[in-house]
Amino acid sequence: MSDALKVGWAGIGKMGMPMSRRVLENGYALSVYEPLPENRASVVALGANVAHSLDDLVASSDVIVLTIPNDAVLRSLTLAPGTLADLMKPGQILIEMSTVSPELSAEVDIALTGKGVAYLRAPVSGSTQTASSGMLSVMVSGSEQAYHRVDPVLACFSARRFYLGPGEEARYLKLVLNALVGATSALLGEALTLGLKGNLSVDTMLEVICESAVASPLIAYKRDLLVNRNFDPAFSVSQMMKDFDLILGAAKSDHVPMYLVSMIRQQYEAAYADGLAEKDFFVLFEQYERLAGMTPPDRAAKPQNLKSV
């Protein structure tokens, strides 16, 4: 694949690791910028090069992919002096695949496109498991020409890609999806608690729910976690709080009333205050049990059967 794009990758974490590994396994030259050696070790062992600085990353790449945790890291990598907005050259492409605010994303767009660098917003829907199997969904907005150029790279780790428009459309759709995901935990927790009061088991309820009109891949995916009460974090309460803050921030900027999301954000706040910040966000189920005067079973006595998000 000597004529293929050279790919640079910054952020080799839970999602970045399987995604970048699939790019490497599909024959692309890959350079990784990741401060923690233990995070980058697996892809380096497969043949990725280590970029020791952003200068190295830019010099070795046609396209750079970011999988990072939040707005603060995006700003520090792109808009701070001497970072990507200063270093990238006309014709290069930056793909940012995280959940970040539309406001900051628009700032990054202005800084990059003014230099002739194409900027693609490309958040994903899926889990580490679907990333490993190449089955993510990718929502893309930005330059359509750049999207078509990098589509083969995105195809390494995704089954579906949706081009949505020239601006922040992908950012908004990711927030739409995360609002529904976070709300599902809250509503399901309330519903299961009502069923427990009616002498139903969690296993029985979820068996029927997963075969009913309200079945969803998300509920099916979380079924074992809820039955076994293993709330080791696949996506944590604190991470969901961050995403809900982004959702409410965008809603405030655009004058969109979001009554339900505001209330659910407070339920996550209560879970945080109860010491559950680093538990899986579906731990809201046990919050609702306590509110109903019930004592959740001892999680330590339950078998573990957790899938990764």
GROMACS .gro file of C-alpha atoms in nm:
model
  309
    1MET     CA    1   0.000   0.000   0.000
    2SER     CA    2   0.288   0.235  -0.084
    3ASP     CA    3   0.058   0.492  -0.252
    4ALA     CA    4  -0.186   0.502   0.042
    5LEU     CA    5  -0.225   0.785   0.287
    6LYS     CA    6   0.021   0.795   0.573
    7VAL     CA    7  -0.179   0.807   0.896
    8GLY     CA    8  -0.087   0.977   1.221
    9TRP     CA    9  -0.281   0.904   1.538
   10ALA     CA   10  -0.294   1.101   1.863
   11GLY     CA   11  -0.460   0.941   2.162
   12ILE     CA   12  -0.423   0.564   2.201
   13GLY     CA   13  -0.680   0.497   2.471
   14LYS     CA   14  -0.976   0.261   2.508
   15MET     CA   15  -1.114   0.343   2.164
   16GLY     CA   16  -0.802   0.474   1.993
   17MET     CA   17  -0.615   0.150   2.051
   18PRO     CA   18  -0.843  -0.092   1.860
   19MET     CA   19  -0.923   0.167   1.592
   20SER     CA   20  -0.558   0.248   1.519
   21ARG     CA   21  -0.465  -0.119   1.531
   22ARG     CA   22  -0.714  -0.196   1.254
   23VAL     CA   23  -0.570   0.085   1.041
   24LEU     CA   24  -0.225  -0.066   1.086
   25GLU     CA   25  -0.349  -0.418   1.012
   26ASN     CA   26  -0.503  -0.291   0.688
   27GLY     CA   27  -0.160  -0.196   0.558
   28TYR     CA   28  -0.141   0.176   0.631
   29ALA     CA   29   0.180   0.333   0.756
   30LEU     CA   30   0.091   0.451   1.107
   31SER     CA   31   0.267   0.692   1.344
   32VAL     CA   32   0.131   0.733   1.696
   33TYR     CA   33   0.159   1.024   1.937
   34GLU     CA   34   0.073   0.900   2.287
   35PRO     CA   35   0.253   1.013   2.605
   36LEU     CA   36   0.191   0.686   2.791
   37PRO     CA   37   0.418   0.406   2.663
   38GLU     CA   38   0.186   0.138   2.804
   39ASN     CA   39  -0.102   0.271   2.592
   40ARG     CA   40   0.089   0.273   2.265
   41ALA     CA   41   0.279  -0.053   2.328
   42SER     CA   42   0.041  -0.288   2.147
   43VAL     CA   43   0.025  -0.090   1.822
   44VAL     CA   44   0.400  -0.021   1.829
   45ALA     CA   45   0.455  -0.396   1.866
   46LEU     CA   46   0.253  -0.443   1.548
   47GLY     CA   47   0.471  -0.200   1.355
   48ALA     CA   48   0.350   0.152   1.428
   49ASN     CA   49   0.613   0.424   1.451
   50VAL     CA   50   0.636   0.646   1.760
   51ALA     CA   51   0.601   1.020   1.703
   52HIS     CA   52   0.779   1.184   1.996
   53SER     CA   53   0.629   1.526   1.927
   54LEU     CA   54   0.350   1.687   1.730
   55ASP     CA   55   0.616   1.806   1.485
   56ASP     CA   56   0.712   1.442   1.426
   57LEU     CA   57   0.348   1.344   1.383
   58VAL     CA   58   0.280   1.615   1.126
   59ALA     CA   59   0.600   1.544   0.934
   60SER     CA   60   0.519   1.173   0.899
   61SER     CA   61   0.146   1.199   0.814
   62ASP     CA   62  -0.093   1.290   0.534
   63VAL     CA   63  -0.391   1.257   0.766
   64ILE     CA   64  -0.396   1.288   1.145
   65VAL     CA   65  -0.665   1.125   1.361
   66LEU     CA   66  -0.749   1.239   1.714
   67THR     CA   67  -0.922   1.015   1.970
   68ILE     CA   68  -0.902   1.220   2.288
   69PRO     CA   69  -1.108   1.267   2.606
   70ASN     CA   70  -1.247   1.621   2.606
   71ASP     CA   71  -1.249   1.983   2.492
   72ALA     CA   72  -0.947   2.077   2.701
   73VAL     CA   73  -0.723   1.821   2.528
   74LEU     CA   74  -0.856   1.916   2.185
   75ARG     CA   75  -0.775   2.282   2.253
   76SER     CA   76  -0.427   2.195   2.381
   77LEU     CA   77  -0.349   1.985   2.072
   78THR     CA   78  -0.488   2.219   1.810
   79LEU     CA   79  -0.513   2.582   1.920
   80ALA     CA   80  -0.229   2.630   2.170
   81PRO     CA   81   0.084   2.794   2.025
   82GLY     CA   82   0.307   2.549   1.840
   83THR     CA   83   0.040   2.281   1.805
   84LEU     CA   84  -0.152   2.139   1.508
   85ALA     CA   85  -0.308   2.462   1.381
   86ASP     CA   86   0.042   2.605   1.356
   87LEU     CA   87   0.219   2.291   1.235
   88MET     CA   88  -0.012   2.133   0.975
   89LYS     CA   89   0.037   2.216   0.609
   90PRO     CA   90  -0.205   2.283   0.322
   91GLY     CA   91  -0.341   1.957   0.181
   92GLN     CA   92  -0.320   1.767   0.510
   93ILE     CA   93  -0.635   1.643   0.682
   94LEU     CA   94  -0.726   1.640   1.050
   95ILE     CA   95  -0.997   1.391   1.161
   96GLU     CA   96  -1.128   1.453   1.513
   97MET     CA   97  -1.330   1.153   1.637
   98SER     CA   98  -1.413   1.240   1.998
   99THR     CA   99  -1.721   1.378   2.171
  100VAL     CA  100  -1.650   1.750   2.203
  101SER     CA  101  -1.851   2.070   2.193
  102PRO     CA  102  -1.972   2.215   1.863
  103GLU     CA  103  -1.847   2.555   1.980
  104LEU     CA  104  -1.484   2.450   2.020
  105SER     CA  105  -1.502   2.237   1.707
  106ALA     CA  106  -1.605   2.546   1.510
  107GLU     CA  107  -1.301   2.732   1.648
  108VAL     CA  108  -1.073   2.452   1.534
  109ASP     CA  109  -1.234   2.462   1.189
  110ILE     CA  110  -1.163   2.833   1.149
  111ALA     CA  111  -0.799   2.789   1.254
  112LEU     CA  112  -0.734   2.494   1.023
  113THR     CA  113  -0.930   2.581   0.711
  114GLY     CA  114  -0.769   2.924   0.711
  115LYS     CA  115  -0.440   2.742   0.650
  116GLY     CA  116  -0.572   2.512   0.381
  117VAL     CA  117  -0.600   2.211   0.614
  118ALA     CA  118  -0.917   2.004   0.579
  119TYR     CA  119  -1.095   1.938   0.910
  120LEU     CA  120  -1.334   1.647   0.950
  121ARG     CA  121  -1.555   1.598   1.253
  122ALA     CA  122  -1.605   1.222   1.278
  123PRO     CA  123  -1.739   1.101   1.615
  124VAL     CA  124  -1.825   0.733   1.639
  125SER     CA  125  -2.106   0.521   1.774
  126GLY     CA  126  -2.010   0.186   1.920
  127SER     CA  127  -1.786   0.016   2.172
  128THR     CA  128  -1.433  -0.112   2.203
  129GLN     CA  129  -1.573  -0.449   2.097
  130THR     CA  130  -1.726  -0.308   1.777
  131ALA     CA  131  -1.409  -0.108   1.714
  132SER     CA  132  -1.201  -0.427   1.738
  133SER     CA  133  -1.430  -0.604   1.493
  134GLY     CA  134  -1.447  -0.310   1.251
  135MET     CA  135  -1.818  -0.251   1.309
  136LEU     CA  136  -1.834   0.107   1.437
  137SER     CA  137  -2.062   0.369   1.286
  138VAL     CA  138  -1.895   0.700   1.197
  139MET     CA  139  -2.076   1.033   1.160
  140VAL     CA  140  -1.879   1.274   0.942
  141SER     CA  141  -1.909   1.642   0.861
  142GLY     CA  142  -1.670   1.889   0.705
  143SER     CA  143  -1.513   1.890   0.361
  144GLU     CA  144  -1.690   1.633   0.145
  145GLN     CA  145  -1.386   1.602  -0.080
  146ALA     CA  146  -1.165   1.524   0.221
  147TYR     CA  147  -1.422   1.274   0.347
  148HIS     CA  148  -1.409   1.076   0.023
  149ARG     CA  149  -1.030   1.081   0.036
  150VAL     CA  150  -1.012   0.931   0.386
  151ASP     CA  151  -1.313   0.699   0.360
  152PRO     CA  152  -1.090   0.392   0.307
  153VAL     CA  153  -0.912   0.471   0.634
  154LEU     CA  154  -1.244   0.506   0.820
  155ALA     CA  155  -1.359   0.178   0.665
  156CYS     CA  156  -1.081  -0.005   0.850
  157PHE     CA  157  -1.278   0.017   1.175
  158SER     CA  158  -1.636   0.095   1.071
  159ALA     CA  159  -1.922  -0.080   0.898
  160ARG     CA  160  -2.126   0.236   0.835
  161ARG     CA  161  -2.025   0.592   0.759
  162PHE     CA  162  -2.268   0.881   0.729
  163TYR     CA  163  -2.169   1.208   0.563
  164LEU     CA  164  -2.391   1.476   0.719
  165GLY     CA  165  -2.282   1.815   0.588
  166PRO     CA  166  -2.007   2.077   0.572
  167GLY     CA  167  -2.016   2.208   0.930
  168GLU     CA  168  -2.082   2.082   1.283
  169GLU     CA  169  -2.361   1.842   1.189
  170ALA     CA  170  -2.167   1.536   1.311
  171ARG     CA  171  -2.108   1.701   1.649
  172TYR     CA  172  -2.478   1.762   1.696
  173LEU     CA  173  -2.579   1.411   1.590
  174LYS     CA  174  -2.331   1.260   1.837
  175LEU     CA  175  -2.490   1.469   2.114
  176VAL     CA  176  -2.836   1.355   2.000
  177LEU     CA  177  -2.727   0.991   2.027
  178ASN     CA  178  -2.563   1.040   2.367
  179ALA     CA  179  -2.874   1.211   2.503
  180LEU     CA  180  -3.073   0.901   2.410
  181VAL     CA  181  -2.807   0.664   2.548
  182GLY     CA  182  -2.784   0.845   2.882
  183ALA     CA  183  -3.160   0.872   2.910
  184THR     CA  184  -3.201   0.499   2.844
  185SER     CA  185  -3.007   0.417   3.160
  186ALA     CA  186  -3.229   0.645   3.369
  187LEU     CA  187  -3.561   0.529   3.228
  188LEU     CA  188  -3.465   0.162   3.236
  189GLY     CA  189  -3.348   0.196   3.597
  190GLU     CA  190  -3.682   0.342   3.701
  191ALA     CA  191  -3.878   0.079   3.512
  192LEU     CA  192  -3.678  -0.216   3.649
  193THR     CA  193  -3.721  -0.084   4.003
  194LEU     CA  194  -4.099  -0.075   3.956
  195GLY     CA  195  -4.087  -0.433   3.832
  196LEU     CA  196  -3.884  -0.545   4.135
  197LYS     CA  197  -4.158  -0.404   4.357
  198GLY     CA  198  -4.398  -0.628   4.166
  199ASN     CA  199  -4.192  -0.940   4.247
  200LEU     CA  200  -4.028  -0.970   3.905
  201SER     CA  201  -3.661  -1.057   3.862
  202VAL     CA  202  -3.424  -0.841   3.662
  203ASP     CA  203  -3.341  -1.138   3.441
  204THR     CA  204  -3.706  -1.203   3.358
  205MET     CA  205  -3.781  -0.838   3.287
  206LEU     CA  206  -3.485  -0.797   3.055
  207GLU     CA  207  -3.563  -1.121   2.872
  208VAL     CA  208  -3.908  -0.986   2.787
  209ILE     CA  209  -3.790  -0.628   2.722
  210CYS     CA  210  -3.532  -0.756   2.473
  211GLU     CA  211  -3.809  -0.932   2.278
  212SER     CA  212  -4.061  -0.646   2.300
  213ALA     CA  213  -4.146  -0.333   2.102
  214VAL     CA  214  -3.901  -0.134   2.317
  215ALA     CA  215  -3.605  -0.366   2.255
  216SER     CA  216  -3.281  -0.192   2.161
  217PRO     CA  217  -2.924  -0.300   2.089
  218LEU     CA  218  -2.811  -0.089   2.385
  219ILE     CA  219  -3.037  -0.265   2.635
  220ALA     CA  220  -2.938  -0.604   2.493
  221TYR     CA  221  -2.573  -0.507   2.523
  222LYS     CA  222  -2.616  -0.404   2.887
  223ARG     CA  223  -2.833  -0.701   2.980
  224ASP     CA  224  -2.561  -0.915   3.139
  225LEU     CA  225  -2.419  -0.616   3.325
  226LEU     CA  226  -2.758  -0.546   3.485
  227VAL     CA  227  -2.839  -0.908   3.567
  228ASN     CA  228  -2.496  -0.973   3.719
  229ARG     CA  229  -2.478  -0.625   3.876
  230ASN     CA  230  -2.123  -0.583   3.761
  231PHE     CA  231  -2.090  -0.209   3.714
  232ASP     CA  232  -1.720  -0.201   3.633
  233PRO     CA  233  -1.690   0.095   3.399
  234ALA     CA  234  -1.728   0.048   3.029
  235PHE     CA  235  -1.847   0.409   3.006
  236SER     CA  236  -1.854   0.575   3.345
  237VAL     CA  237  -2.095   0.803   3.529
  238SER     CA  238  -1.836   1.083   3.517
  239GLN     CA  239  -1.794   1.041   3.142
  240MET     CA  240  -2.169   1.057   3.090
  241MET     CA  241  -2.184   1.370   3.305
  242LYS     CA  242  -1.929   1.531   3.073
  243ASP     CA  243  -2.136   1.440   2.770
  244PHE     CA  244  -2.459   1.568   2.926
  245ASP     CA  245  -2.283   1.896   3.004
  246LEU     CA  246  -2.191   1.921   2.635
  247ILE     CA  247  -2.551   1.846   2.537
  248LEU     CA  248  -2.691   2.108   2.774
  249GLY     CA  249  -2.425   2.358   2.670
  250ALA     CA  250  -2.523   2.322   2.304
  251ALA     CA  251  -2.891   2.343   2.399
  252LYS     CA  252  -2.828   2.664   2.593
  253SER     CA  253  -2.637   2.820   2.305
  254ASP     CA  254  -2.912   2.729   2.059
  255HIS     CA  255  -3.206   2.806   2.295
  256VAL     CA  256  -3.340   2.451   2.291
  257PRO     CA  257  -3.536   2.356   2.606
  258MET     CA  258  -3.433   2.009   2.727
  259TYR     CA  259  -3.632   1.940   3.042
  260LEU     CA  260  -3.574   1.564   3.056
  261VAL     CA  261  -3.202   1.582   2.988
  262SER     CA  262  -3.168   1.843   3.264
  263MET     CA  263  -3.340   1.614   3.515
  264ILE     CA  264  -3.140   1.309   3.411
  265ARG     CA  265  -2.819   1.509   3.447
  266GLN     CA  266  -2.914   1.558   3.812
  267GLN     CA  267  -2.959   1.183   3.855
  268TYR     CA  268  -2.602   1.135   3.737
  269GLU     CA  269  -2.496   1.407   3.981
  270ALA     CA  270  -2.662   1.210   4.262
  271ALA     CA  271  -2.476   0.896   4.155
  272TYR     CA  272  -2.151   1.093   4.157
  273ALA     CA  273  -2.224   1.224   4.507
  274ASP     CA  274  -2.294   0.867   4.617
  275GLY     CA  275  -1.940   0.763   4.523
  276LEU     CA  276  -2.032   0.599   4.191
  277ALA     CA  277  -1.846   0.834   3.955
  278GLU     CA  278  -1.628   0.560   3.808
  279LYS     CA  279  -1.899   0.293   3.784
  280ASP     CA  280  -2.071   0.212   3.456
  281PHE     CA  281  -2.342   0.468   3.385
  282PHE     CA  282  -2.611   0.198   3.401
  283VAL     CA  283  -2.549   0.197   3.779
  284LEU     CA  284  -2.840   0.446   3.790
  285PHE     CA  285  -3.053   0.132   3.830
  286GLU     CA  286  -2.921   0.086   4.182
  287GLN     CA  287  -2.971   0.456   4.253
  288TYR     CA  288  -3.341   0.415   4.176
  289GLU     CA  289  -3.362   0.107   4.396
  290ARG     CA  290  -3.232   0.306   4.690
  291LEU     CA  291  -3.475   0.588   4.621
  292ALA     CA  292  -3.753   0.328   4.634
  293GLY     CA  293  -3.636   0.210   4.976
  294MET     CA  294  -3.475  -0.107   4.846
  295THR     CA  295  -3.125  -0.238   4.922
  296PRO     CA  296  -2.941  -0.355   4.610
  297PRO     CA  297  -2.781  -0.699   4.641
  298ASP     CA  298  -2.411  -0.720   4.716
  299ARG     CA  299  -2.236  -0.674   4.381
  300ALA     CA  300  -1.926  -0.850   4.510
  301ALA     CA  301  -2.121  -1.171   4.540
  302LYS     CA  302  -2.234  -1.161   4.178
  303PRO     CA  303  -2.052  -1.327   3.888
  304GLN     CA  304  -1.874  -1.097   3.645
  305ASN     CA  305  -1.978  -1.097   3.281
  306LEU     CA  306  -1.902  -0.750   3.154
  307LYS     CA  307  -1.860  -0.654   2.791
  308SER     CA  308  -1.658  -0.345   2.704
  309VAL     CA  309  -1.813  -0.034   2.556
   0.00000   0.00000   0.00000
